[in-house]
PDB file of C-alpha atoms and ligand atoms in Angstrom:
ATOM      1  CA  UNK A  15       5.696  -6.780  11.467  1.00 75.00           C
ATOM      2  CA  UNK A  16       3.176  -6.337   8.759  1.00 90.00           C
ATOM      3  CA  UNK A  17       2.273  -7.361   5.272  1.00 95.00           C
ATOM      4  CA  UNK A  18       2.294  -4.644   2.602  1.00 96.00           C
ATOM      5  CA  UNK A  19      -0.122  -4.678  -0.320  1.00 96.00           C
ATOM      6  CA  UNK A  20       0.085  -2.482  -3.401  1.00 97.00           C
ATOM      7  CA  UNK A  21      -3.204  -2.365  -5.291  1.00 96.00           C
ATOM      8  CA  UNK A  22      -3.088  -0.949  -8.797  1.00 97.00           C
ATOM      9  CA  UNK A  23      -0.660   1.681  -7.521  1.00 97.00           C
ATOM     10  CA  UNK A  24       0.116   4.619  -9.798  1.00 97.00           C
ATOM     11  CA  UNK A  25       1.725   8.046  -9.852  1.00 97.00           C
ATOM     12  CA  UNK A  26       1.621  10.919 -12.295  1.00 97.00           C
ATOM     13  CA  UNK A  27       3.658  13.949 -11.208  1.00 96.00           C
ATOM     14  CA  UNK A  28       1.967  17.320 -11.728  1.00 93.00           C
ATOM     15  CA  UNK A  29       2.676  18.345 -15.308  1.00 90.00           C
ATOM     16  CA  UNK A  30       4.714  15.192 -15.773  1.00 86.00           C
ATOM     17  CA  UNK A  31       4.477  11.863 -17.489  1.00 88.00           C
ATOM     18  CA  UNK A  32       3.398   8.703 -15.679  1.00 94.00           C
ATOM     19  CA  UNK A  33       6.152   7.630 -13.237  1.00 97.00           C
ATOM     20  CA  UNK A  34       4.444   4.490 -11.886  1.00 98.00           C
ATOM     21  CA  UNK A  35       1.429   2.581 -13.180  1.00 96.00           C
ATOM     22  CA  UNK A  36      -0.685  -0.490 -12.383  1.00 96.00           C
ATOM     23  CA  UNK A  37       1.639  -1.958  -9.773  1.00 98.00           C
ATOM     24  CA  UNK A  38       0.142  -4.907  -7.883  1.00 98.00           C
ATOM     25  CA  UNK A  39       2.192  -6.645  -5.231  1.00 97.00           C
ATOM     26  CA  UNK A  40       1.525  -8.645  -2.070  1.00 97.00           C
ATOM     27  CA  UNK A  41       4.462  -8.562   0.320  1.00 98.00           C
ATOM     28  CA  UNK A  42       4.249 -11.116   3.129  1.00 97.00           C
ATOM     29  CA  UNK A  43       5.086 -10.470   6.771  1.00 96.00           C
ATOM     30  CA  UNK A  44       8.867 -10.592   7.103  1.00 96.00           C
ATOM     31  CA  UNK A  45       9.521 -10.786   3.384  1.00 97.00           C
ATOM     32  CA  UNK A  46      12.493  -8.914   1.862  1.00 98.00           C
ATOM     33  CA  UNK A  47      11.585  -7.404  -1.509  1.00 98.00           C
ATOM     34  CA  UNK A  48      14.234  -5.802  -3.717  1.00 98.00           C
ATOM     35  CA  UNK A  49      13.137  -3.313  -6.373  1.00 97.00           C
ATOM     36  CA  UNK A  50      15.415  -3.117  -9.381  1.00 96.00           C
ATOM     37  CA  UNK A  51      15.323  -1.498 -12.814  1.00 94.00           C
ATOM     38  CA  UNK A  52      17.005   1.206 -14.878  1.00 92.00           C
ATOM     39  CA  UNK A  53      17.362   4.773 -13.661  1.00 93.00           C
ATOM     40  CA  UNK A  54      14.065   6.643 -13.969  1.00 94.00           C
ATOM     41  CA  UNK A  55      11.899   3.486 -13.924  1.00 96.00           C
ATOM     42  CA  UNK A  56      10.022   4.640 -10.817  1.00 96.00           C
ATOM     43  CA  UNK A  57      11.744   2.788  -7.955  1.00 96.00           C
ATOM     44  CA  UNK A  58      12.178   5.806  -5.744  1.00 95.00           C
ATOM     45  CA  UNK A  59       8.686   7.120  -6.473  1.00 96.00           C
ATOM     46  CA  UNK A  60       7.172   3.762  -5.565  1.00 97.00           C
ATOM     47  CA  UNK A  61       9.125   3.583  -2.303  1.00 95.00           C
ATOM     48  CA  UNK A  62       8.159   7.129  -1.372  1.00 93.00           C
ATOM     49  CA  UNK A  63       4.495   6.366  -1.985  1.00 94.00           C
ATOM     50  CA  UNK A  64       4.740   3.385   0.370  1.00 93.00           C
ATOM     51  CA  UNK A  65       6.409   5.672   2.936  1.00 90.00           C
ATOM     52  CA  UNK A  66       3.650   8.231   2.532  1.00 88.00           C
ATOM     53  CA  UNK A  67       6.221  10.838   1.428  1.00 88.00           C
ATOM     54  CA  UNK A  68       4.674  11.133  -2.031  1.00 91.00           C
ATOM     55  CA  UNK A  69       0.990  11.479  -2.848  1.00 91.00           C
ATOM     56  CA  UNK A  70      -0.671   8.566  -4.612  1.00 93.00           C
ATOM     57  CA  UNK A  71      -2.416   9.226  -7.942  1.00 94.00           C
ATOM     58  CA  UNK A  72      -4.171   5.862  -8.386  1.00 94.00           C
ATOM     59  CA  UNK A  73      -4.712   2.771  -6.314  1.00 96.00           C
ATOM     60  CA  UNK A  74      -3.624   2.258  -2.742  1.00 94.00           C
ATOM     61  CA  UNK A  75      -0.918   1.041  -0.391  1.00 94.00           C
ATOM     62  CA  UNK A  76      -1.987  -1.117   2.550  1.00 93.00           C
ATOM     63  CA  UNK A  77       0.193  -1.777   5.567  1.00 91.00           C
ATOM     64  CA  UNK A  78      -1.353  -4.662   7.455  1.00 88.00           C
ATOM     65  CA  UNK A  79      -5.055  -3.949   7.177  1.00 86.00           C
ATOM     66  CA  UNK A  80      -4.761  -0.146   6.986  1.00 87.00           C
ATOM     67  CA  UNK A  81      -4.629   2.131   3.944  1.00 89.00           C
ATOM     68  CA  UNK A  82      -1.416   4.141   4.195  1.00 83.00           C
ATOM     69  CA  UNK A  83      -2.759   7.521   3.044  1.00 76.00           C
ATOM     70  CA  UNK A  84      -5.300   7.434   5.850  1.00 80.00           C
ATOM     71  CA  UNK A  85      -2.644   6.972   8.549  1.00 82.00           C
ATOM     72  CA  UNK A  86      -0.981  10.064  10.055  1.00 79.00           C
ATOM     73  CA  UNK A  87       2.717  10.171   9.037  1.00 71.00           C
ATOM     74  CA  UNK A  88       3.855   9.846  12.667  1.00 71.00           C
ATOM     75  CA  UNK A  89       1.752   6.700  13.109  1.00 77.00           C
ATOM     76  CA  UNK A  90       2.871   4.951   9.945  1.00 80.00           C
ATOM     77  CA  UNK A  91       5.262   2.636  11.729  1.00 87.00           C
ATOM     78  CA  UNK A  92       7.666   2.538   8.786  1.00 91.00           C
ATOM     79  CA  UNK A  93      11.347   3.428   8.985  1.00 92.00           C
ATOM     80  CA  UNK A  94      13.268   4.574   5.935  1.00 91.00           C
ATOM     81  CA  UNK A  95      17.031   4.422   5.339  1.00 91.00           C
ATOM     82  CA  UNK A  96      18.497   6.834   2.792  1.00 87.00           C
ATOM     83  CA  UNK A  97      21.791   6.883   0.910  1.00 83.00           C
ATOM     84  CA  UNK A  98      22.709  10.292   2.334  1.00 80.00           C
ATOM     85  CA  UNK A  99      22.466   8.945   5.929  1.00 76.00           C
ATOM     86  CA  UNK A 100      20.449  12.001   7.058  1.00 84.00           C
ATOM     87  CA  UNK A 101      22.156  12.140  10.470  1.00 93.00           C
ATOM     88  CA  UNK A 102      21.981  15.278  12.605  1.00 95.00           C
ATOM     89  CA  UNK A 103      25.545  16.689  12.550  1.00 95.00           C
ATOM     90  CA  UNK A 104      25.345  18.490  15.902  1.00 97.00           C
ATOM     91  CA  UNK A 105      24.161  15.413  17.809  1.00 97.00           C
ATOM     92  CA  UNK A 106      26.153  12.451  19.064  1.00 97.00           C
ATOM     93  CA  UNK A 107      25.473   8.980  17.689  1.00 97.00           C
ATOM     94  CA  UNK A 108      23.473   8.161  20.815  1.00 97.00           C
ATOM     95  CA  UNK A 109      21.377  11.319  20.425  1.00 97.00           C
ATOM     96  CA  UNK A 110      20.855  10.572  16.733  1.00 96.00           C
ATOM     97  CA  UNK A 111      19.576   7.108  17.631  1.00 96.00           C
ATOM     98  CA  UNK A 112      17.322   8.399  20.392  1.00 97.00           C
ATOM     99  CA  UNK A 113      15.932  11.447  18.597  1.00 95.00           C
ATOM    100  CA  UNK A 114      12.946   9.894  16.825  1.00 90.00           C
ATOM    101  CA  UNK A 115      11.941   7.966  19.949  1.00 93.00           C
ATOM    102  CA  UNK A 116      12.187  11.078  22.129  1.00 93.00           C
ATOM    103  CA  UNK A 117       9.879  12.880  19.710  1.00 90.00           C
ATOM    104  CA  UNK A 118       7.424  10.050  20.161  1.00 87.00           C
ATOM    105  CA  UNK A 119       7.693  10.437  23.947  1.00 91.00           C
ATOM    106  CA  UNK A 120       9.154   6.978  24.452  1.00 94.00           C
ATOM    107  CA  UNK A 121      10.249   6.559  28.119  1.00 97.00           C
ATOM    108  CA  UNK A 122      13.975   7.001  28.724  1.00 96.00           C
ATOM    109  CA  UNK A 123      14.536   3.439  29.972  1.00 97.00           C
ATOM    110  CA  UNK A 124      12.897   2.072  26.826  1.00 97.00           C
ATOM    111  CA  UNK A 125      15.005   4.385  24.622  1.00 97.00           C
ATOM    112  CA  UNK A 126      18.169   3.171  26.369  1.00 97.00           C
ATOM    113  CA  UNK A 127      17.127  -0.444  25.954  1.00 97.00           C
ATOM    114  CA  UNK A 128      16.512  -0.046  22.224  1.00 96.00           C
ATOM    115  CA  UNK A 129      19.656   2.017  21.614  1.00 97.00           C
ATOM    116  CA  UNK A 130      21.720  -0.662  23.330  1.00 95.00           C
ATOM    117  CA  UNK A 131      20.166  -3.439  21.256  1.00 93.00           C
ATOM    118  CA  UNK A 132      20.751  -1.511  18.003  1.00 93.00           C
ATOM    119  CA  UNK A 133      24.322  -0.687  19.048  1.00 94.00           C
ATOM    120  CA  UNK A 134      24.982  -4.347  19.711  1.00 91.00           C
ATOM    121  CA  UNK A 135      23.456  -5.564  16.436  1.00 89.00           C
ATOM    122  CA  UNK A 136      25.319  -2.952  14.383  1.00 90.00           C
ATOM    123  CA  UNK A 137      28.518  -2.945  16.436  1.00 90.00           C
ATOM    124  CA  UNK A 138      28.470   0.797  16.959  1.00 93.00           C
ATOM    125  CA  UNK A 139      28.640   0.707  20.754  1.00 94.00           C
ATOM    126  CA  UNK A 140      32.187   2.016  20.921  1.00 95.00           C
ATOM    127  CA  UNK A 141      31.394   5.376  19.294  1.00 94.00           C
ATOM    128  CA  UNK A 142      27.990   6.280  20.709  1.00 97.00           C
ATOM    129  CA  UNK A 143      29.410   9.549  22.060  1.00 97.00           C
ATOM    130  CA  UNK A 144      31.019  10.708  18.810  1.00 97.00           C
ATOM    131  CA  UNK A 145      29.516  13.161  16.336  1.00 97.00           C
ATOM    132  CA  UNK A 146      28.791  11.929  12.792  1.00 95.00           C
ATOM    133  CA  UNK A 147      31.700  13.935  11.316  1.00 95.00           C
ATOM    134  CA  UNK A 148      34.103  11.788  13.350  1.00 96.00           C
ATOM    135  CA  UNK A 149      32.805   8.592  11.707  1.00 94.00           C
ATOM    136  CA  UNK A 150      33.682   6.794   8.489  1.00 91.00           C
ATOM    137  CA  UNK A 151      31.091   6.374   5.739  1.00 90.00           C
ATOM    138  CA  UNK A 152      30.372   2.807   6.784  1.00 90.00           C
ATOM    139  CA  UNK A 153      29.973   3.801  10.420  1.00 93.00           C
ATOM    140  CA  UNK A 154      27.580   6.593   9.439  1.00 93.00           C
ATOM    141  CA  UNK A 155      25.503   4.197   7.399  1.00 91.00           C
ATOM    142  CA  UNK A 156      25.327   1.820  10.387  1.00 92.00           C
ATOM    143  CA  UNK A 157      24.073   4.679  12.535  1.00 95.00           C
ATOM    144  CA  UNK A 158      21.470   5.523   9.888  1.00 93.00           C
ATOM    145  CA  UNK A 159      20.310   1.904  10.039  1.00 93.00           C
ATOM    146  CA  UNK A 160      20.376   2.082  13.814  1.00 94.00           C
ATOM    147  CA  UNK A 161      17.921   4.970  13.678  1.00 94.00           C
ATOM    148  CA  UNK A 162      15.579   2.742  11.707  1.00 93.00           C
ATOM    149  CA  UNK A 163      16.059  -0.287  13.996  1.00 93.00           C
ATOM    150  CA  UNK A 164      15.341   1.548  17.261  1.00 95.00           C
ATOM    151  CA  UNK A 165      11.921   2.447  15.937  1.00 92.00           C
ATOM    152  CA  UNK A 166      11.077  -1.288  15.870  1.00 92.00           C
ATOM    153  CA  UNK A 167       8.890  -0.507  12.870  1.00 92.00           C
ATOM    154  CA  UNK A 168       6.476  -2.784  11.065  1.00 92.00           C
ATOM    155  CA  UNK A 169       8.526  -2.296   7.894  1.00 94.00           C
ATOM    156  CA  UNK A 170      11.853  -0.977   6.616  1.00 95.00           C
ATOM    157  CA  UNK A 171      12.224   0.935   3.364  1.00 96.00           C
ATOM    158  CA  UNK A 172      15.753   1.238   1.980  1.00 96.00           C
ATOM    159  CA  UNK A 173      16.516   3.731  -0.809  1.00 94.00           C
ATOM    160  CA  UNK A 174      19.906   2.693  -2.253  1.00 93.00           C
ATOM    161  CA  UNK A 175      21.432   2.785   1.228  1.00 92.00           C
ATOM    162  CA  UNK A 176      24.896   1.597   0.151  1.00 92.00           C
ATOM    163  CA  UNK A 177      25.377   3.571  -3.043  1.00 90.00           C
ATOM    164  CA  UNK A 178      27.585   6.228  -1.419  1.00 86.00           C
ATOM    165  CA  UNK A 179      30.039   3.667  -0.038  1.00 87.00           C
ATOM    166  CA  UNK A 180      33.164   2.383  -1.749  1.00 88.00           C
ATOM    167  CA  UNK A 181      33.047  -1.071  -3.341  1.00 89.00           C
ATOM    168  CA  UNK A 182      34.744  -2.942  -0.496  1.00 88.00           C
ATOM    169  CA  UNK A 183      32.507  -1.444   2.159  1.00 88.00           C
ATOM    170  CA  UNK A 184      29.435  -2.114   0.020  1.00 90.00           C
ATOM    171  CA  UNK A 185      30.208  -5.823   0.046  1.00 91.00           C
ATOM    172  CA  UNK A 186      30.690  -5.859   3.826  1.00 89.00           C
ATOM    173  CA  UNK A 187      27.527  -3.869   4.516  1.00 90.00           C
ATOM    174  CA  UNK A 188      25.511  -6.025   2.135  1.00 93.00           C
ATOM    175  CA  UNK A 189      26.372  -9.053   4.269  1.00 92.00           C
ATOM    176  CA  UNK A 190      25.563  -7.113   7.432  1.00 90.00           C
ATOM    177  CA  UNK A 191      22.126  -6.197   6.112  1.00 93.00           C
ATOM    178  CA  UNK A 192      21.610  -9.881   5.310  1.00 94.00           C
ATOM    179  CA  UNK A 193      22.425 -10.769   8.933  1.00 91.00           C
ATOM    180  CA  UNK A 194      20.150  -8.016  10.151  1.00 91.00           C
ATOM    181  CA  UNK A 195      17.329  -9.432   8.080  1.00 93.00           C
ATOM    182  CA  UNK A 196      17.887 -12.953   9.425  1.00 93.00           C
ATOM    183  CA  UNK A 197      17.810 -11.627  12.947  1.00 91.00           C
ATOM    184  CA  UNK A 198      14.916  -9.156  12.777  1.00 91.00           C
ATOM    185  CA  UNK A 199      12.748 -10.565   9.965  1.00 95.00           C
ATOM    186  CA  UNK A 200      11.188  -7.159   9.411  1.00 95.00           C
ATOM    187  CA  UNK A 201       9.185  -6.727   6.215  1.00 97.00           C
ATOM    188  CA  UNK A 202      11.432  -4.735   3.867  1.00 97.00           C
ATOM    189  CA  UNK A 203      11.465  -3.031   0.493  1.00 98.00           C
ATOM    190  CA  UNK A 204      14.984  -2.308  -0.743  1.00 97.00           C
ATOM    191  CA  UNK A 205      15.821  -0.251  -3.829  1.00 97.00           C
ATOM    192  CA  UNK A 206      19.144  -0.807  -5.560  1.00 94.00           C
ATOM    193  CA  UNK A 207      20.742  -0.999  -8.972  1.00 88.00           C
ATOM    194  CA  UNK A 208      23.475  -3.307  -7.707  1.00 90.00           C
ATOM    195  CA  UNK A 209      22.793  -6.834  -8.970  1.00 89.00           C
ATOM    196  CA  UNK A 210      24.849  -8.513  -6.234  1.00 91.00           C
ATOM    197  CA  UNK A 211      22.920  -6.672  -3.535  1.00 94.00           C
ATOM    198  CA  UNK A 212      19.689  -7.705  -5.192  1.00 95.00           C
ATOM    199  CA  UNK A 213      20.707 -11.366  -5.448  1.00 94.00           C
ATOM    200  CA  UNK A 214      22.066 -11.564  -1.911  1.00 94.00           C
ATOM    201  CA  UNK A 215      19.237  -9.839  -0.122  1.00 96.00           C
ATOM    202  CA  UNK A 216      16.021 -10.540  -2.008  1.00 97.00           C
ATOM    203  CA  UNK A 217      13.442 -13.128  -1.086  1.00 97.00           C
ATOM    204  CA  UNK A 218      11.763 -11.820  -4.235  1.00 97.00           C
ATOM    205  CA  UNK A 219      12.867  -9.313  -6.834  1.00 97.00           C
ATOM    206  CA  UNK A 220      10.546  -6.875  -8.544  1.00 97.00           C
ATOM    207  CA  UNK A 221      11.864  -5.588 -11.872  1.00 96.00           C
ATOM    208  CA  UNK A 222      10.358  -2.235 -12.846  1.00 96.00           C
ATOM    209  CA  UNK A 223      10.527  -0.772 -16.313  1.00 96.00           C
ATOM    210  CA  UNK A 224       8.878   2.465 -17.364  1.00 96.00           C
ATOM    211  CA  UNK A 225       6.967   2.531 -14.079  1.00 97.00           C
ATOM    212  CA  UNK A 226       5.466  -0.915 -14.584  1.00 97.00           C
ATOM    213  CA  UNK A 227       6.271  -4.316 -13.169  1.00 97.00           C
ATOM    214  CA  UNK A 228       8.181  -6.279 -15.800  1.00 96.00           C
ATOM    215  CA  UNK A 229       8.971  -9.346 -13.725  1.00 96.00           C
ATOM    216  CA  UNK A 230       8.556 -10.699 -10.174  1.00 96.00           C
ATOM    217  CA  UNK A 231      10.432 -13.718  -8.887  1.00 96.00           C
ATOM    218  CA  UNK A 232      13.193 -15.154  -6.757  1.00 96.00           C
ATOM    219  CA  UNK A 233      16.735 -14.046  -7.679  1.00 94.00           C
ATOM    220  CA  UNK A 234      17.252 -17.414  -9.409  1.00 92.00           C
ATOM    221  CA  UNK A 235      14.124 -16.994 -11.497  1.00 93.00           C
ATOM    222  CA  UNK A 236      14.909 -13.409 -12.486  1.00 92.00           C
ATOM    223  CA  UNK A 237      18.622 -13.763 -13.196  1.00 87.00           C
ATOM    224  CA  UNK A 238      18.522 -17.257 -14.737  1.00 83.00           C
ATOM    225  CA  UNK A 239      20.080 -17.216 -18.171  1.00 70.00           C
ATOM    226  CA  UNK A 240      17.615 -18.250 -20.870  1.00 68.00           C
TER     227      UNK A 240
HETATM  228  P1  ADP B  14      14.173   5.754 -10.166  1.00 50.18           P
HETATM  229  O1  ADP B  14      14.136   5.837  -8.670  1.00 50.18           O
HETATM  230  O2  ADP B  14      13.893   4.382 -10.681  1.00 50.18           O
HETATM  231  O3  ADP B  14      15.411   6.333 -10.763  1.00 50.18           O
HETATM  232  P2  ADP B  14      12.157   7.842 -10.045  1.00 50.18           P
HETATM  233  O4  ADP B  14      11.053   7.293  -9.243  1.00 50.18           O
HETATM  234  O5  ADP B  14      13.095   8.788  -9.412  1.00 50.18           O
HETATM  235  O6  ADP B  14      12.947   6.640 -10.726  1.00 50.18           O
HETATM  236  O7  ADP B  14      11.540   8.578 -11.311  1.00 50.18           O
HETATM  237  C1  ADP B  14      10.514   8.004 -12.129  1.00 50.18           C
HETATM  238  C2  ADP B  14      10.088   9.016 -13.171  1.00 50.18           C
HETATM  239  O8  ADP B  14       9.420  10.104 -12.530  1.00 50.18           O
HETATM  240  C3  ADP B  14      11.239   9.620 -13.962  1.00 50.18           C
HETATM  241  O9  ADP B  14      10.795   9.813 -15.278  1.00 50.18           O
HETATM  242  C4  ADP B  14      11.469  10.936 -13.255  1.00 50.18           C
HETATM  243  O10 ADP B  14      12.023  11.874 -14.142  1.00 50.18           O
HETATM  244  C5  ADP B  14      10.082  11.330 -12.807  1.00 50.18           C
HETATM  245  N1  ADP B  14      10.102  12.138 -11.575  1.00 50.18           N
HETATM  246  C6  ADP B  14      10.677  11.777 -10.394  1.00 50.18           C
HETATM  247  N2  ADP B  14      10.477  12.716  -9.454  1.00 50.18           N
HETATM  248  C7  ADP B  14       9.759  13.713 -10.048  1.00 50.18           C
HETATM  249  C8  ADP B  14       9.222  14.970  -9.611  1.00 50.18           C
HETATM  250  N3  ADP B  14       9.379  15.394  -8.344  1.00 50.18           N
HETATM  251  N4  ADP B  14       8.520  15.705 -10.523  1.00 50.18           N
HETATM  252  C9  ADP B  14       8.338  15.281 -11.787  1.00 50.18           C
HETATM  253  N5  ADP B  14       8.816  14.120 -12.256  1.00 50.18           N
HETATM  254  C10 ADP B  14       9.509  13.333 -11.411  1.00 50.18           C
HETATM  255  P1  ADP B  15      12.549   9.836  12.635  1.00 50.18           P
HETATM  256  O1  ADP B  15      13.941   9.814  13.187  1.00 50.18           O
HETATM  257  O2  ADP B  15      11.503   9.677  13.668  1.00 50.18           O
HETATM  258  O3  ADP B  15      12.363   8.890  11.477  1.00 50.18           O
HETATM  259  P2  ADP B  15      13.133  12.220  11.139  1.00 50.18           P
HETATM  260  O4  ADP B  15      13.029  13.573  11.739  1.00 50.18           O
HETATM  261  O5  ADP B  15      14.443  11.608  10.886  1.00 50.18           O
HETATM  262  O6  ADP B  15      12.242  11.280  12.064  1.00 50.18           O
HETATM  263  O7  ADP B  15      12.349  12.204   9.764  1.00 50.18           O
HETATM  264  C1  ADP B  15      11.074  12.772   9.613  1.00 50.18           C
HETATM  265  C2  ADP B  15      10.557  12.450   8.217  1.00 50.18           C
HETATM  266  O8  ADP B  15      11.412  12.996   7.195  1.00 50.18           O
HETATM  267  C3  ADP B  15      10.498  10.946   7.996  1.00 50.18           C
HETATM  268  O9  ADP B  15       9.245  10.618   7.451  1.00 50.18           O
HETATM  269  C4  ADP B  15      11.604  10.643   7.034  1.00 50.18           C
HETATM  270  O10 ADP B  15      11.202   9.627   6.159  1.00 50.18           O
HETATM  271  C5  ADP B  15      11.829  11.965   6.304  1.00 50.18           C
HETATM  272  N1  ADP B  15      13.262  12.143   6.000  1.00 50.18           N
HETATM  273  C6  ADP B  15      14.267  12.158   6.920  1.00 50.18           C
HETATM  274  N2  ADP B  15      15.454  12.301   6.318  1.00 50.18           N
HETATM  275  C7  ADP B  15      15.230  12.378   4.979  1.00 50.18           C
HETATM  276  C8  ADP B  15      16.063  12.530   3.810  1.00 50.18           C
HETATM  277  N3  ADP B  15      17.390  12.613   3.861  1.00 50.18           N
HETATM  278  N4  ADP B  15      15.472  12.563   2.589  1.00 50.18           N
HETATM  279  C9  ADP B  15      14.138  12.478   2.494  1.00 50.18           C
HETATM  280  N5  ADP B  15      13.293  12.350   3.551  1.00 50.18           N
HETATM  281  C10 ADP B  15      13.823  12.284   4.783  1.00 50.18           C
END
């Protein structure tokens, strides 16, 4: 696990307007931060800068005591979960879970151990040999989370992971992510525009507007009626 620090973080896209500016945030070890705000406010850009998928224009991101842009992507120890699942269609669930670890030359016994733990946590053990196309949307999203869990990363980044699911499944998966968080206590940044997800999951909420932090607080503080 690791703390994450954003120091005066900013992003201007080439030829574009400012997408993110002057963001300062200290995320504690094991803390679950939810980023909310209207479409276009910079949530995804901020998350991608933390992941090292987007270059940083100003300021810095620190993971633990290291500056993220100075860490090789493969060594960043961050796992990201996307809304489009990003599973490999030609591989079984087990192969999808193992793929990233194999690339990192993790020993087979260790891969098996981690795959089994993830399968147990996410209750996907009964379809480890199926291909993604034979799974429901909710099952696919569990596998996508499994790929993040097996990495045993210092931090999870979630980019609207439930937004492709129907309403009923979204509620169920929201509670599952809550359980996951209780069990693993991995430092997390979670982007959503679903207020119930934000209230259920967040230790603290960060409200972005026009690329800037408008408010930071617990769900009660942020959603309290005036
Ligand atoms: P959100 O995730 O909150 O919807 P984004 O981070 O996607 O917001 O976008 C923030 C701002 O940056 C928006 O004005 C968007 O149009 C702009 N933007 C996002 N990606 C790019 C890009 N690749 N090139 C130029 N502008 C971009
Ligand atoms: P691993 O399983 O080890 O995370 P991947 O091959 O899945 O490795 O991903 C390699 C890189 O590509 C990662 O940094 C990941 O964040 C990024 N990536 C994977 N899928 C997507 C996606 N659907 N959209 C954007 N970036 C992605």
